[in-house]
Amino acid sequence: MTQNAATPPAPRPSGLTPWPEETAARYVAAGHWDGRTLGTCLRDWARQYGDRTAIVAGTERLTYRELDARADRMAAGLADLGIRTGDRVLVQLPNNGAFPVLFFALTRLGAIPALTLPAHRITEIGHLARLSGAVAYVIADEHGAFDYRELAVAVQAQAPDLKHVLVAGDPGPYTALAKVDGEPRTFADPDPADVALLLVSGGTTGVPKLIPRTHNDYGYNARASAAACELDAATVYLACLPVAHNFPLACPGMLGTLSVGGTVVLCPSPAPGDAFPLIEAERVTHTALVPPLIPLWIDAAEWDPADISSLRVLQAGGSKLSADLARSIPDDLGCAVQQVFGMAEGLLNYTRSGDDADIVAVSQGRPLSEDDELRIVDADGREVAAGEAGELLVRGPYTLRGYYRAPEVNATAFTPDGFYCSGDLVRRLPSGHLVVEGRVKDTIDRNGESVSAEEVEAHVTAHPKVHRCAAVGVPDPDGEGERICVVVVPDGETAPTLQELRAFMLERGVASFKLPDRVESATDLPLTAIGKIDKRSLRAGLGPCGQA
Ligand code: OOB
């Protein structure tokens, strides 16, 4: 029977909303979905790349064969604890050697890691523990001056299904992850078409959602990304963003690098003080950053004695990279820049090494797969004219068809024919590259005019006294709508005054309804767990607008 386009397939017991059968068959026929589980992939890589170095983490170095053997032992230990195929395991580890071993042990067993970030706290972890129904929670003892064993006490109180807390390092009252070990044995290979892992949605608003990714789709995500980024066995990839995030995990990140026999260096933080010595020592060739971190690296490169000349490609993604910053990277860091516009939900866009320098500076890349289907639509869901901005909708071989256990969200986040509504405002260049213009909802409702926060930010950032800024709507005390507040991190001693900023923008020919009503100076902007500007907490810290 053919799938009725208006009736999306029902979720499986695993929480996966499957692709329609004929679509799945097409992805198999195209070779995107190769029917291998992530555990089998590691087995194949170990056979192929045996004694090459797979992972460097602190003083630990693991060959492909050793990583494979460790994953087998830990899978046996997890099974001995009673962890079974389909069980969810909440993972909250920093970038250390335990992460890759645990990741492959779980996926080999068919248990499902729900990958949270080190910066998450009880609000997120408690919610994700309950939503996932996790049976175990894996943490580090301490990281970044935070004791995760204390967090575990609070999580246990909120999550009745949680039976085990496993700790990398000093376990305190819990079980040491190092003791989760058993004689290797064979487990039935999980279904490659079913959920392999759960990613946390990266939104800067609302509670996080869980994104089911299958073995088939995630393996393709990593392999195709490695090919698009031209990784090979000589690649040394530094994971300095939290490796549980999709970008450093599989875009191409850790999994893409392992798929071609390269080396993954796990770095505890993206601070230049941690990253630069590792780049020098391991001759790192590729890494990924969120744009707010790049100026810190450029500053550090001026005085840090470490030799980072091995770096060939810096991937920038997660939030918008300004064209100016993109243009300065080759000179300031001595490497090429690659823009990456991606989402945990799936779709990835990359600029490619052969792209024109201007395209690399101004665009956020073009889709990874020839089977990515993109639509750019207006508020009524109609496709916009070529080159116009609209909301990006997408479906394809590695883009989800439904969030995990979220029927209400799914009813509005997807079209009846399976397109994911990203909420991102984009326009397409004639070359097929996308330019991200902001979020559909990141607009400020000022006197009935809808003002794009991103547009205001671009103008304000151009002011010589502004290092970075964020524009948010704050309640208008005189009416129903909002006023425009810009929070400025000054470049130098003082931020520009409101009058200076307004005059500056008027001179640039900006419409007067887009001028800020209020300027606040800050030493820094609040960031999300991966390092994007956190508008929700920024807004919460600002009262209503006073006199303009
Ligand atoms: C990545 O994934 P998430 O899930 O943390 O966040 C996705 C959202 C996108 O929908 C978009 O709003 C924004 O982050 N975003 C960008 C961007 N890359 C992501 N906005 C502007 N320019 C970009 N280059 O952030 C992510 C996942 C995989 C690879 C790279 C980033």
XYZ file of C-alpha atoms and ligand atoms in Angstrom:
579
model
C 0.000 0.000 0.000
C 1.336 3.434 -0.778
C 1.696 5.953 1.991
C -0.950 8.646 2.037
C 1.023 11.897 1.962
C -1.423 13.478 4.405
C -0.942 10.759 7.042
C 2.575 10.690 8.417
C 3.688 7.225 9.551
C 3.006 6.541 13.232
C 6.012 6.464 15.573
C 7.581 3.084 16.292
C 7.812 1.847 19.919
C 11.394 3.187 19.882
C 10.037 6.712 19.404
C 11.189 6.880 15.773
C 8.823 8.402 13.244
C 9.887 6.335 10.235
C 10.343 7.576 6.696
C 7.665 6.285 4.304
C 8.668 2.870 2.981
C 9.240 3.930 -0.623
C 11.385 6.888 0.513
C 13.460 4.588 2.705
C 13.897 2.183 -0.205
C 15.141 5.078 -2.339
C 17.771 6.050 0.251
C 18.920 2.424 0.419
C 19.072 2.139 -3.382
C 21.084 5.379 -3.589
C 23.629 3.850 -1.192
C 23.036 6.497 1.483
C 21.717 3.989 3.991
C 24.144 1.093 4.005
C 22.423 -1.162 6.546
C 25.294 -1.041 9.020
C 24.855 -0.196 12.685
C 27.326 2.265 14.219
C 28.773 -0.677 16.193
C 29.402 -2.549 12.945
C 30.975 0.554 11.439
C 33.540 0.616 14.242
C 34.203 -3.107 13.698
C 34.859 -2.432 10.003
C 37.075 0.572 10.713
C 39.099 -1.479 13.230
C 39.676 -4.102 10.542
C 40.634 -1.480 7.992
C 42.738 0.913 10.093
C 43.835 -1.468 12.931
C 46.921 0.072 14.497
C 46.419 3.646 13.443
C 45.629 6.087 16.242
C 41.876 6.593 16.523
C 41.564 8.637 19.713
C 43.866 10.910 21.693
C 42.459 12.027 25.061
C 44.798 13.437 27.691
C 47.606 10.955 28.128
C 45.542 8.165 26.587
C 45.986 7.061 22.973
C 43.747 4.369 21.485
C 44.280 2.592 18.204
C 41.228 1.591 16.176
C 41.673 -1.987 17.374
C 41.893 -0.894 21.005
C 38.835 1.326 20.733
C 36.896 -1.564 19.220
C 38.045 -3.971 21.960
C 37.248 -1.491 24.732
C 33.773 -0.929 23.323
C 33.217 -4.705 23.353
C 34.265 -4.984 26.989
C 32.124 -2.072 28.093
C 29.123 -3.382 26.123
C 29.448 -6.656 28.056
C 29.684 -4.741 31.343
C 26.602 -2.683 30.503
C 24.684 -5.836 29.590
C 25.735 -7.357 32.940
C 24.162 -4.366 34.662
C 20.919 -5.251 32.903
C 21.065 -2.615 30.173
C 19.296 -3.953 27.103
C 18.569 -3.135 23.475
C 16.244 -0.138 23.310
C 17.058 1.138 26.820
C 17.913 4.811 26.957
C 21.059 5.971 28.736
C 21.536 9.625 29.567
C 25.135 10.575 28.797
C 26.702 13.749 30.154
C 30.443 13.534 29.652
C 33.060 16.131 28.803
C 35.480 15.489 25.956
C 37.409 12.618 27.509
C 38.445 9.100 26.537
C 35.368 7.574 28.187
C 33.025 9.201 25.666
C 33.932 7.315 22.466
C 34.193 3.977 24.267
C 30.780 4.424 25.901
C 29.205 5.728 22.699
C 30.223 2.652 20.716
C 29.502 0.250 23.608
C 25.929 1.522 23.835
C 25.239 1.642 20.103
C 26.749 -1.840 19.706
C 24.366 -3.143 22.338
C 21.430 -1.304 20.778
C 21.028 0.773 23.930
C 20.368 4.397 23.053
C 22.616 7.199 24.305
C 20.749 10.464 24.907
C 23.594 12.917 24.465
C 23.369 15.892 26.797
C 26.003 18.620 27.101
C 28.306 19.277 30.071
C 26.742 22.718 30.588
C 23.242 21.295 31.122
C 21.944 21.468 34.677
C 18.996 20.081 36.633
C 16.319 21.877 34.584
C 17.480 20.292 31.331
C 18.789 17.004 32.697
C 15.737 16.376 34.897
C 13.461 17.020 31.920
C 15.534 14.857 29.550
C 15.776 12.019 32.090
C 11.988 11.916 32.432
C 11.304 12.398 28.716
C 13.723 9.651 27.689
C 12.808 7.294 30.542
C 16.540 6.635 30.871
C 17.621 3.641 32.972
C 21.137 4.980 33.531
C 22.925 8.319 33.744
C 26.637 8.523 32.910
C 28.641 11.466 34.198
C 32.171 12.599 34.938
C 33.048 13.116 38.600
C 33.935 16.768 38.100
C 34.485 19.034 35.138
C 34.858 22.795 34.930
C 34.690 23.115 38.725
C 31.288 21.403 38.803
C 30.535 18.180 40.677
C 28.215 16.041 38.534
C 27.688 13.536 41.362
C 25.719 16.218 43.186
C 23.652 16.854 40.087
C 22.982 13.103 39.897
C 21.400 13.170 43.370
C 18.906 15.773 42.179
C 18.264 13.954 38.886
C 17.563 10.658 40.661
C 14.951 12.375 42.804
C 13.118 13.450 39.630
C 13.518 10.405 37.402
C 11.959 7.190 38.722
C 13.268 5.002 35.864
C 16.897 5.816 36.597
C 18.523 2.712 38.087
C 22.222 3.373 37.604
C 24.554 6.332 37.901
C 27.942 5.552 36.329
C 30.871 7.874 36.929
C 34.024 8.410 34.892
C 36.589 9.122 37.605
C 35.959 9.043 41.362
C 32.475 7.490 41.687
C 31.604 8.752 45.188
C 28.444 6.848 46.182
C 27.893 5.555 42.622
C 29.416 2.960 40.273
C 32.758 3.611 38.587
C 32.432 3.505 34.792
C 35.863 1.857 34.740
C 34.288 -1.143 36.540
C 31.653 -1.545 33.845
C 33.606 -4.262 32.133
C 33.029 -7.827 31.020
C 34.430 -10.571 28.831
C 33.606 -9.635 25.236
C 30.689 -11.535 23.791
C 28.515 -11.249 20.752
C 25.242 -9.364 20.897
C 22.511 -9.460 18.299
C 23.094 -6.543 15.953
C 20.387 -3.895 16.448
C 18.142 -2.867 13.547
C 20.109 -0.309 11.471
C 16.832 1.402 10.545
C 16.006 2.065 14.187
C 17.136 4.686 16.700
C 20.882 4.677 17.409
C 21.094 7.823 19.517
C 19.108 10.804 20.719
C 20.459 14.309 20.206
C 19.262 17.303 22.162
C 17.687 20.101 20.114
C 19.804 23.222 20.051
C 17.075 25.841 20.208
C 17.666 29.009 22.162
C 14.066 29.048 23.358
C 11.844 26.567 25.191
C 12.711 23.228 26.793
C 14.985 20.938 24.806
C 13.523 18.208 22.624
C 15.050 14.832 21.790
C 15.942 13.996 18.211
C 16.039 10.344 17.234
C 18.831 9.533 14.777
C 19.045 6.078 13.240
C 22.187 4.016 12.569
C 21.510 4.335 8.847
C 20.948 8.053 8.778
C 23.678 9.020 11.214
C 26.273 6.806 9.544
C 25.434 8.502 6.251
C 25.570 11.938 7.928
C 29.142 11.247 9.088
C 30.449 9.530 5.932
C 28.948 12.019 3.497
C 30.252 14.905 5.620
C 33.749 13.406 5.657
C 33.606 13.180 1.851
C 32.273 16.734 1.393
C 34.996 18.062 3.708
C 37.650 15.937 1.985
C 38.864 14.211 5.143
C 41.238 11.285 4.814
C 43.509 9.086 6.904
C 45.923 12.004 7.368
C 43.193 14.120 9.024
C 43.752 15.018 12.665
C 40.473 16.424 13.972
C 40.385 18.415 17.208
C 37.041 18.091 19.002
C 37.019 21.119 21.271
C 33.301 21.943 21.222
C 31.406 19.446 23.415
C 31.646 16.205 21.439
C 28.090 15.194 22.396
C 26.888 17.975 20.074
C 26.077 16.986 16.499
C 28.643 19.381 14.962
C 31.817 17.911 16.526
C 30.270 14.438 16.733
C 29.364 13.801 13.103
C 29.664 16.901 10.868
C 32.121 15.361 10.059
C 33.598 15.516 13.564
C 34.574 12.406 15.495
C 32.549 9.874 13.492
C 33.438 11.314 10.087
C 37.133 11.319 10.976
C 36.991 7.720 12.218
C 35.175 6.665 9.034
C 38.265 7.548 6.974
C 40.974 6.341 9.360
C 41.997 9.751 10.753
C 42.783 10.684 14.340
C 40.393 12.388 16.763
C 41.930 14.544 19.476
C 39.551 15.241 22.354
C 40.136 18.618 23.942
C 38.490 19.477 27.289
C 37.425 22.971 26.202
C 37.627 25.354 23.243
C 39.734 27.839 25.238
C 42.930 28.628 23.287
C 44.924 27.661 26.380
C 43.608 24.097 26.071
C 43.336 23.867 22.298
C 46.544 25.494 21.010
C 49.039 23.198 22.770
C 47.115 20.179 21.440
C 47.058 21.581 17.908
C 50.825 21.935 18.109
C 51.525 18.584 19.772
C 49.222 16.476 17.560
C 49.620 18.489 14.335
C 45.863 19.025 14.174
C 44.554 19.711 10.653
C 40.807 20.368 11.215
C 38.600 21.727 13.955
C 35.166 23.311 14.487
C 34.112 26.367 16.459
C 30.993 28.440 17.039
C 31.572 31.990 15.729
C 31.635 33.763 19.138
C 34.824 31.806 19.953
C 36.720 32.790 16.820
C 37.766 36.311 17.949
C 39.206 34.724 21.115
C 41.316 32.396 18.979
C 42.441 35.281 16.780
C 43.485 37.318 19.842
C 45.311 34.351 21.332
C 47.091 33.545 18.063
C 48.822 36.933 18.321
C 50.608 36.203 21.561
C 50.376 32.462 22.222
C 53.722 30.836 21.462
C 52.078 27.554 20.328
C 52.614 26.697 16.680
C 49.177 26.210 15.115
C 50.412 26.196 11.519
C 49.277 22.579 10.990
C 45.646 23.770 11.055
C 44.250 23.650 7.510
C 40.516 24.124 7.981
C 38.500 25.899 10.626
C 34.819 25.006 10.418
C 32.509 27.735 11.698
C 28.886 26.967 12.437
C 26.086 26.984 14.960
C 25.321 30.669 14.548
C 25.945 33.290 11.906
C 29.540 34.082 11.040
C 29.947 37.635 9.801
C 31.458 38.020 6.339
C 34.197 40.258 7.776
C 35.256 37.686 10.322
C 35.133 34.947 7.679
C 37.430 36.999 5.430
C 39.920 37.632 8.223
C 40.408 33.983 9.254
C 42.933 32.945 6.576
C 45.260 35.804 7.531
C 44.636 35.793 11.268
C 44.714 32.040 11.878
C 46.605 30.826 8.812
C 43.932 28.369 7.691
C 40.916 28.133 5.414
C 37.435 28.739 6.779
C 34.495 26.484 6.037
C 30.992 27.670 6.900
C 28.616 25.060 8.264
C 24.911 25.637 8.723
C 23.475 22.592 10.403
C 20.963 21.383 12.908
C 20.677 18.383 15.198
C 17.422 17.636 13.354
C 19.466 16.742 10.280
C 20.115 19.025 7.309
C 23.717 20.134 6.895
C 25.088 22.791 4.566
C 28.779 23.226 3.899
C 30.845 25.595 1.824
C 33.242 23.464 -0.223
C 36.980 23.853 -0.788
C 36.446 24.830 -4.442
C 33.882 27.532 -3.707
C 34.553 31.112 -4.682
C 36.077 33.128 -1.783
C 33.114 35.520 -1.717
C 30.617 32.683 -1.449
C 32.619 31.224 1.446
C 32.523 34.606 3.194
C 28.863 35.487 2.700
C 27.029 32.162 2.585
C 26.457 29.397 5.088
C 27.062 26.648 2.556
C 24.949 24.404 0.370
C 23.191 21.131 1.211
C 25.281 18.042 1.867
C 23.179 15.537 -0.072
C 21.732 15.510 -3.567
C 18.660 14.012 -1.894
C 18.148 16.903 0.522
C 14.858 18.503 -0.519
C 14.599 22.161 0.447
C 11.692 24.574 0.271
C 11.847 28.242 1.168
C 8.358 29.452 2.029
C 6.433 32.532 3.150
C 4.150 32.752 6.176
C 1.397 30.977 4.202
C 3.633 28.068 3.299
C 3.982 29.152 -0.360
C 7.400 29.007 -2.015
C 8.962 32.465 -2.257
C 10.429 33.857 -5.486
C 14.055 32.936 -6.281
C 16.451 34.880 -4.062
C 13.773 35.986 -1.586
C 14.021 35.166 2.114
C 11.614 32.713 3.695
C 11.405 29.891 6.184
C 13.512 26.861 5.346
C 11.637 23.553 5.220
C 13.562 20.349 4.606
C 13.293 16.604 4.244
C 15.939 14.112 3.255
C 17.996 11.028 4.064
C 19.285 12.292 7.428
C 16.556 14.720 8.507
C 14.131 13.528 11.157
C 10.432 12.952 10.509
C 9.389 13.490 14.127
C 10.788 14.442 17.522
C 10.964 11.796 20.225
C 7.697 11.403 22.158
C 6.378 14.827 21.191
C 3.092 14.437 19.281
C 1.928 18.022 19.875
C 5.201 19.547 18.694
C 5.292 17.160 15.750
C 1.851 18.263 14.632
C 3.199 21.738 13.891
C 6.945 21.222 13.323
C 6.353 19.079 10.206
C 4.231 19.479 7.114
C 1.863 16.614 6.309
C 4.291 15.486 3.606
C 7.169 15.214 6.039
C 9.106 18.453 5.675
C 10.715 19.689 8.898
C 9.920 23.384 9.495
C 13.282 24.673 10.679
C 12.216 28.142 11.817
C 15.324 29.469 10.063
C 14.940 32.396 7.708
C 17.145 31.861 4.648
C 17.582 32.944 1.066
C 19.189 30.982 -1.732
C 21.928 32.399 -3.946
C 21.960 31.456 -7.647
C 24.825 29.060 -6.844
C 22.513 27.096 -4.512
C 24.258 28.337 -1.372
C 22.092 29.507 1.508
C 22.382 32.744 3.422
C 20.891 32.555 6.919
C 18.971 35.758 7.632
C 17.871 34.906 11.167
C 15.104 33.010 12.861
C 11.540 33.364 11.662
C 10.512 34.199 15.196
C 13.546 36.287 16.132
C 11.779 39.462 15.265
C 10.888 42.452 17.362
C 7.328 43.685 17.105
C 7.792 47.460 17.189
C 4.693 49.610 16.690
C 3.222 47.025 14.363
C 6.448 46.695 12.348
C 8.241 43.373 12.460
C 11.964 44.083 12.815
C 14.564 41.348 12.301
C 16.865 41.190 15.326
C 19.634 39.859 13.095
C 19.417 42.887 10.813
C 19.650 45.326 13.726
C 22.620 43.351 15.075
C 24.446 43.509 11.747
C 24.192 47.321 11.698
C 25.100 47.767 15.356
C 28.106 45.422 15.075
C 29.454 47.583 12.252
C 29.900 50.477 14.732
C 33.599 50.865 15.618
C 32.898 50.911 19.367
C 30.986 47.607 19.262
C 32.700 44.267 19.708
C 29.532 42.142 19.690
C 25.873 42.719 20.390
C 22.442 41.163 20.603
C 19.120 42.823 19.840
C 16.011 41.740 21.731
C 12.468 42.998 22.109
C 11.484 44.323 25.517
C 7.939 45.245 26.526
C 6.887 48.726 25.452
C 5.565 50.467 28.578
C 3.335 52.704 26.446
C 1.684 50.078 24.305
C 1.086 46.432 23.441
C 4.223 45.854 21.422
C 7.940 45.838 22.011
C 10.858 48.211 21.809
C 14.301 47.415 20.496
C 16.980 46.913 23.106
C 20.572 46.258 22.063
C 23.001 44.769 24.527
C 26.496 45.773 23.492
C 29.864 44.336 24.450
C 32.060 47.367 23.717
C 35.256 47.208 21.714
C 37.328 49.315 24.122
C 36.326 51.233 27.217
C 32.773 52.361 26.530
C 29.795 51.376 24.452
C 28.348 53.920 22.025
C 25.477 55.948 23.464
C 21.964 55.480 22.177
C 22.247 58.767 20.272
C 25.533 57.731 18.675
C 24.127 54.400 17.564
C 20.967 55.907 16.136
C 22.938 58.551 14.244
C 25.302 55.868 12.938
C 22.448 53.727 11.674
C 20.607 56.666 10.125
C 23.784 57.516 8.263
C 23.827 53.959 6.916
C 20.375 54.585 5.525
C 18.444 52.340 7.904
C 14.692 52.914 8.324
C 13.946 54.797 11.531
C 11.617 52.093 12.906
C 14.637 49.765 13.115
C 16.679 52.082 15.327
C 17.303 50.888 18.884
C 15.245 52.373 21.717
C 17.673 51.357 24.406
C 21.336 50.389 24.702
C 22.798 48.345 27.525
C 26.497 47.752 27.953
C 27.701 44.329 29.115
C 31.066 42.683 29.594
C 29.752 39.534 27.924
C 26.613 37.990 26.450
C 24.997 34.907 28.019
C 25.636 31.754 25.990
C 23.800 28.444 25.535
C 25.401 25.087 26.333
C 27.185 25.008 22.962
C 28.117 28.685 22.967
C 25.398 30.504 21.019
C 23.980 33.774 22.306
C 21.177 32.888 24.709
C 18.424 35.383 23.937
C 16.003 33.854 26.375
C 18.167 34.552 29.417
C 19.231 37.888 27.949
C 15.573 38.945 27.689
C 14.840 37.657 31.191
C 17.574 39.898 32.596
C 16.137 43.073 31.023
C 13.179 44.987 32.392
C 10.646 46.858 30.265
C 11.951 49.753 28.256
C 12.149 53.070 30.078
C 12.154 56.400 28.328
C 13.728 56.175 24.905
C 23.967 23.287 15.086
O 22.930 22.517 15.500
P 21.874 22.918 16.615
O 20.843 21.864 16.570
O 22.562 23.190 17.907
O 21.245 24.312 16.169
C 20.608 24.441 14.932
C 20.265 25.883 14.654
C 19.823 26.107 13.229
O 18.466 25.784 13.038
C 20.130 27.577 13.069
O 19.123 28.333 13.681
C 21.395 27.765 13.844
O 21.408 26.728 14.817
N 22.598 27.658 13.010
C 23.107 28.679 12.273
C 24.269 28.174 11.661
N 24.413 26.880 12.043
C 23.385 26.588 12.863
N 22.680 29.939 12.075
C 23.434 30.728 11.256
N 24.563 30.303 10.651
C 25.015 29.039 10.811
N 26.147 28.632 10.195
O 24.144 24.426 15.475
C 24.886 22.642 14.117
C 24.738 21.295 13.806
C 25.594 20.712 12.909
C 26.605 21.445 12.328
C 26.761 22.786 12.640
C 25.903 23.383 13.543
